[in-house]
Amino acid sequence: QKEVEQNSGPLSVPEGAIASLNCTYSDRVSQSFFWYRQYSGKSPELIMSIYSNGDKEDGRFTAQLNKASQYVSLLIRDSQPSDSATYLCAVISSFGNEKLTFGTGTRLTIIP
Amino acid sequence: KAGVTQTPRYLIKTRGQQVTLSCSPISGHRSVSWYQQTPGQGLQFLFEYFSETQRNKGNFPGRFSGRQFSNSRSEMNVSTLELGDSALYLCASSKEPGQGPDTQYFGPGTRLTVL
């Protein structure tokens, strides 16, 4: 079992709809969770971080964390064509160890 | 302020050769991490350097090595290249280690192709 798992997609969502991206992780002591966006041919860009159970909202993005179920999700409201990218989920397992473990990413396409 | 720079941007090598990749962090950043990205395995942590010392290491064979210089620039070396080493190699810099990805910035990457 991979440490961080994501559905590779592609996930197609109509423009203006909500895109929902999911990620599960295997290490129960994981403390910090991150979502990156990576456009084709570009480097990853951090878009959300979440550290405690519940929801965290930033503009059109909402990250959701459920440590009991070991999953973290990213919702993108009012999806735009510019949101088309690969979204990477990443986890840091313990404090003091900054080694990021990434999922393989979900490719999201917003259909105009 | 200039971002993280990586050289070269593209590289083609043959099996058995060795390669050295360079990363110059953002000015004032002293921590450099290296990652390998492949379609099959995704983005995987290679190692992290701070103050010329390796602080953290991922699960890669000894063919992968790195170092950091006193000006915080870092190099990684891959010896005896294999086809499976074809990947995008990314480095990321931050001011200090332990501050989390919120303060870490990725470079554009070096695309290595092994023939």
CSV table of C-alpha atoms in Angstrom, one decimal:
chain,number,residue,atom,x,y,z
A,1,GLN,CA,0.0,0.0,0.0
A,2,LYS,CA,1.3,3.4,-1.0
A,3,GLU,CA,1.8,5.9,1.8
A,4,VAL,CA,-0.3,8.6,0.1
A,5,GLU,CA,-2.9,7.5,-2.5
A,6,GLN,CA,-4.8,9.6,-5.0
A,7,ASN,CA,-7.1,8.7,-7.9
A,8,SER,CA,-4.9,9.5,-10.9
A,9,GLY,CA,-7.9,10.6,-13.0
A,10,PRO,CA,-8.4,12.2,-15.3
A,11,LEU,CA,-11.2,14.0,-13.6
A,12,SER,CA,-13.4,16.1,-15.8
A,13,VAL,CA,-15.6,18.8,-14.4
A,14,PRO,CA,-17.7,21.4,-16.2
A,15,GLU,CA,-16.8,25.0,-15.8
A,16,GLY,CA,-18.5,26.6,-12.8
A,17,ALA,CA,-19.1,23.2,-11.0
A,18,ILE,CA,-17.3,22.0,-7.9
A,19,ALA,CA,-14.3,19.8,-8.4
A,20,SER,CA,-13.6,17.3,-5.6
A,21,LEU,CA,-10.2,15.7,-5.1
A,22,ASN,CA,-9.5,13.0,-2.6
A,23,CYS,CA,-6.4,11.7,-0.9
A,24,THR,CA,-5.8,8.9,1.7
A,25,TYR,CA,-2.7,8.3,3.7
A,26,SER,CA,-1.5,5.3,5.6
A,27,ASP,CA,0.6,6.7,8.5
A,28,ARG,CA,-1.7,7.4,11.4
A,29,VAL,CA,0.8,9.8,13.0
A,30,SER,CA,0.8,12.1,10.0
A,31,GLN,CA,0.6,15.7,11.2
A,32,SER,CA,0.6,18.1,8.2
A,33,PHE,CA,-1.2,17.9,4.9
A,34,PHE,CA,-0.7,19.9,1.8
A,35,TRP,CA,-2.2,20.4,-1.7
A,36,TYR,CA,0.0,21.4,-4.6
A,37,ARG,CA,-1.1,22.4,-8.1
A,38,GLN,CA,1.2,21.5,-11.0
A,39,TYR,CA,0.6,22.8,-14.5
A,40,SER,CA,2.0,20.7,-17.3
A,41,GLY,CA,5.7,21.2,-17.7
A,42,LYS,CA,5.9,23.4,-14.5
A,43,SER,CA,7.0,22.8,-11.0
A,44,PRO,CA,4.5,22.2,-8.1
A,45,GLU,CA,3.0,25.2,-6.4
A,46,LEU,CA,1.6,25.0,-2.8
A,47,ILE,CA,-2.1,26.1,-2.7
A,48,MET,CA,-3.4,24.8,0.6
A,49,SER,CA,-2.1,23.5,3.9
A,50,ILE,CA,-4.2,22.0,6.7
A,51,TYR,CA,-3.1,20.7,10.1
A,52,SER,CA,-6.2,20.0,12.1
A,53,ASN,CA,-9.5,18.2,11.6
A,54,GLY,CA,-12.2,20.1,9.8
A,55,ASP,CA,-12.4,22.5,6.9
A,56,LYS,CA,-10.0,25.3,5.9
A,57,GLU,CA,-11.2,27.7,3.2
A,58,ASP,CA,-9.1,30.0,1.0
A,59,GLY,CA,-11.0,31.7,-1.7
A,60,ARG,CA,-12.5,29.1,-4.1
A,61,PHE,CA,-10.5,26.3,-2.4
A,62,THR,CA,-11.5,24.3,0.7
A,63,ALA,CA,-9.3,21.7,2.2
A,64,GLN,CA,-11.0,19.1,4.4
A,65,LEU,CA,-9.1,16.8,6.9
A,66,ASN,CA,-10.4,13.8,8.7
A,67,LYS,CA,-7.6,12.2,10.7
A,68,ALA,CA,-9.8,9.4,12.1
A,69,SER,CA,-10.5,8.2,8.5
A,70,GLN,CA,-7.1,9.2,7.3
A,71,TYR,CA,-8.2,11.2,4.3
A,72,VAL,CA,-7.8,14.7,3.1
A,73,SER,CA,-9.7,16.4,0.3
A,74,LEU,CA,-9.7,19.5,-1.8
A,75,LEU,CA,-12.8,21.2,-3.1
A,76,ILE,CA,-12.6,23.8,-5.9
A,77,ARG,CA,-15.7,25.8,-6.2
A,78,ASP,CA,-16.7,27.7,-9.4
A,79,SER,CA,-14.1,25.7,-11.4
A,80,GLN,CA,-12.3,27.7,-14.1
A,81,PRO,CA,-10.4,26.4,-17.1
A,82,SER,CA,-7.3,27.8,-15.4
A,83,ASP,CA,-7.8,25.2,-12.7
A,84,SER,CA,-6.9,22.4,-15.2
A,85,ALA,CA,-3.8,20.9,-13.8
A,86,THR,CA,-2.5,18.0,-11.8
A,87,TYR,CA,-3.2,18.2,-8.0
A,88,LEU,CA,-0.7,16.6,-5.7
A,89,CYS,CA,-1.5,15.7,-2.1
A,90,ALA,CA,1.5,15.6,0.3
A,91,VAL,CA,1.9,14.6,3.9
A,92,ILE,CA,4.5,15.2,6.6
A,93,SER,CA,4.5,12.3,9.0
A,94,SER,CA,6.0,13.8,12.2
A,95,PHE,CA,7.2,17.0,13.6
A,96,GLY,CA,10.8,17.8,13.0
A,97,ASN,CA,10.9,15.6,9.9
A,98,GLU,CA,10.2,17.8,7.0
A,99,LYS,CA,10.3,14.9,4.5
A,100,LEU,CA,7.2,15.4,2.2
A,101,THR,CA,5.6,12.3,0.9
A,102,PHE,CA,3.5,12.9,-2.2
A,103,GLY,CA,0.7,11.1,-3.9
A,104,THR,CA,1.0,10.5,-7.6
A,105,GLY,CA,-1.5,13.3,-8.3
A,106,THR,CA,-4.9,13.6,-9.9
A,107,ARG,CA,-5.2,15.2,-13.3
A,108,LEU,CA,-8.1,17.6,-13.4
A,109,THR,CA,-9.6,19.0,-16.5
A,110,ILE,CA,-12.2,21.8,-16.4
A,111,ILE,CA,-14.5,21.7,-19.5
A,112,PRO,CA,-15.6,25.1,-20.7
B,1,LYS,CA,14.1,38.7,-5.9
B,2,ALA,CA,15.2,35.9,-8.2
B,3,GLY,CA,13.6,32.5,-7.7
B,4,VAL,CA,15.2,29.1,-7.4
B,5,THR,CA,17.4,28.3,-10.5
B,6,GLN,CA,18.3,24.9,-11.8
B,7,THR,CA,20.8,24.1,-14.4
B,8,PRO,CA,20.8,22.6,-16.9
B,9,ARG,CA,17.1,22.6,-17.7
B,10,TYR,CA,17.4,19.6,-20.1
B,11,LEU,CA,19.9,16.9,-20.3
B,12,ILE,CA,20.3,13.7,-22.3
B,13,LYS,CA,22.7,11.0,-21.2
B,14,THR,CA,23.2,7.3,-22.0
B,15,ARG,CA,23.1,4.4,-19.6
B,16,GLY,CA,26.2,4.0,-17.5
B,17,GLN,CA,27.2,7.7,-17.6
B,18,GLN,CA,27.0,10.0,-14.6
B,19,VAL,CA,25.4,13.3,-14.3
B,20,THR,CA,25.6,16.4,-12.0
B,21,LEU,CA,22.7,18.8,-11.6
B,22,SER,CA,22.9,22.2,-9.9
B,23,CYS,CA,20.5,24.2,-7.8
B,24,SER,CA,20.9,27.8,-6.7
B,25,PRO,CA,18.4,28.7,-3.9
B,26,ILE,CA,16.7,32.0,-3.4
B,27,SER,CA,19.0,34.5,-1.9
B,28,GLY,CA,19.0,34.1,1.8
B,29,HIS,CA,17.7,30.6,1.7
B,30,ARG,CA,20.0,28.0,3.3
B,31,SER,CA,18.0,24.8,3.0
B,32,VAL,CA,17.8,22.9,-0.2
B,33,SER,CA,15.7,19.7,-0.9
B,34,TRP,CA,15.8,17.5,-4.0
B,35,TYR,CA,13.0,15.5,-5.5
B,36,GLN,CA,12.6,13.1,-8.4
B,37,GLN,CA,9.3,13.1,-10.3
B,38,THR,CA,8.4,10.3,-12.7
B,39,PRO,CA,5.0,9.4,-14.1
B,40,GLY,CA,4.9,6.0,-12.3
B,41,GLN,CA,6.2,6.9,-8.9
B,42,GLY,CA,5.2,10.6,-8.7
B,43,LEU,CA,7.2,13.1,-6.7
B,44,GLN,CA,9.7,11.4,-4.4
B,45,PHE,CA,12.0,13.0,-1.8
B,46,LEU,CA,15.7,12.5,-2.4
B,47,PHE,CA,17.6,14.5,0.2
B,48,GLU,CA,17.8,17.7,2.1
B,49,TYR,CA,20.8,19.9,2.8
B,50,PHE,CA,21.3,22.7,5.3
B,51,SER,CA,24.6,24.3,6.2
B,52,GLU,CA,26.5,22.0,4.0
B,53,THR,CA,25.1,18.9,5.9
B,54,GLN,CA,22.7,16.3,4.7
B,55,ARG,CA,19.7,16.5,7.2
B,56,ASN,CA,17.4,14.0,5.6
B,57,LYS,CA,17.5,11.3,3.0
B,58,GLY,CA,14.9,9.4,1.0
B,59,ASN,CA,14.9,5.8,-0.1
B,60,PHE,CA,17.2,6.0,-3.1
B,61,PRO,CA,20.2,3.9,-3.9
B,62,GLY,CA,23.7,5.1,-3.2
B,63,ARG,CA,24.1,6.1,-6.8
B,64,PHE,CA,22.3,9.2,-5.9
B,65,SER,CA,24.3,11.7,-3.9
B,66,GLY,CA,24.4,15.4,-3.2
B,67,ARG,CA,26.3,18.1,-1.6
B,68,GLN,CA,25.9,21.7,-0.6
B,69,PHE,CA,28.4,24.5,-0.8
B,70,SER,CA,29.1,27.3,1.6
B,71,ASN,CA,27.0,29.7,-0.5
B,72,SER,CA,24.0,27.3,-0.2
B,73,ARG,CA,24.1,26.2,-3.8
B,74,SER,CA,23.6,22.5,-4.1
B,75,GLU,CA,24.5,19.8,-6.5
B,76,MET,CA,23.2,16.3,-6.9
B,77,ASN,CA,25.0,13.5,-8.7
B,78,VAL,CA,23.7,10.3,-10.2
B,79,SER,CA,26.3,7.7,-11.2
B,80,THR,CA,26.0,4.8,-13.4
B,81,LEU,CA,22.7,6.0,-15.0
B,82,GLU,CA,19.9,3.6,-15.6
B,83,LEU,CA,16.9,4.1,-17.9
B,84,GLY,CA,14.7,4.4,-14.9
B,85,ASP,CA,16.5,7.5,-13.8
B,86,SER,CA,14.8,9.4,-16.5
B,87,ALA,CA,12.8,12.0,-14.6
B,88,LEU,CA,12.2,15.6,-13.7
B,89,TYR,CA,14.5,16.5,-10.9
B,90,LEU,CA,13.3,19.3,-8.8
B,91,CYS,CA,15.0,21.3,-6.0
B,92,ALA,CA,13.2,23.4,-3.5
B,93,SER,CA,14.7,26.0,-1.2
B,94,SER,CA,13.6,27.5,2.1
B,95,LYS,CA,15.3,29.9,4.6
B,96,GLU,CA,15.6,27.4,7.4
B,97,PRO,CA,14.7,23.7,7.7
B,98,GLY,CA,11.6,22.9,9.8
B,99,GLN,CA,9.5,25.8,8.7
B,100,GLY,CA,7.3,23.6,6.5
B,101,PRO,CA,6.3,23.7,2.8
B,102,ASP,CA,4.6,27.0,3.3
B,103,THR,CA,8.0,28.7,3.1
B,104,GLN,CA,9.5,26.3,0.5
B,105,TYR,CA,9.8,27.3,-3.2
B,106,PHE,CA,10.4,24.9,-6.1
B,107,GLY,CA,12.7,25.5,-9.0
B,108,PRO,CA,11.7,24.8,-12.6
B,109,GLY,CA,13.4,21.4,-12.6
B,110,THR,CA,15.9,19.6,-14.7
B,111,ARG,CA,14.5,17.1,-17.2
B,112,LEU,CA,16.9,14.2,-17.5
B,113,THR,CA,16.5,11.6,-20.2
B,114,VAL,CA,18.6,8.5,-20.1
B,115,LEU,CA,18.9,6.6,-23.4
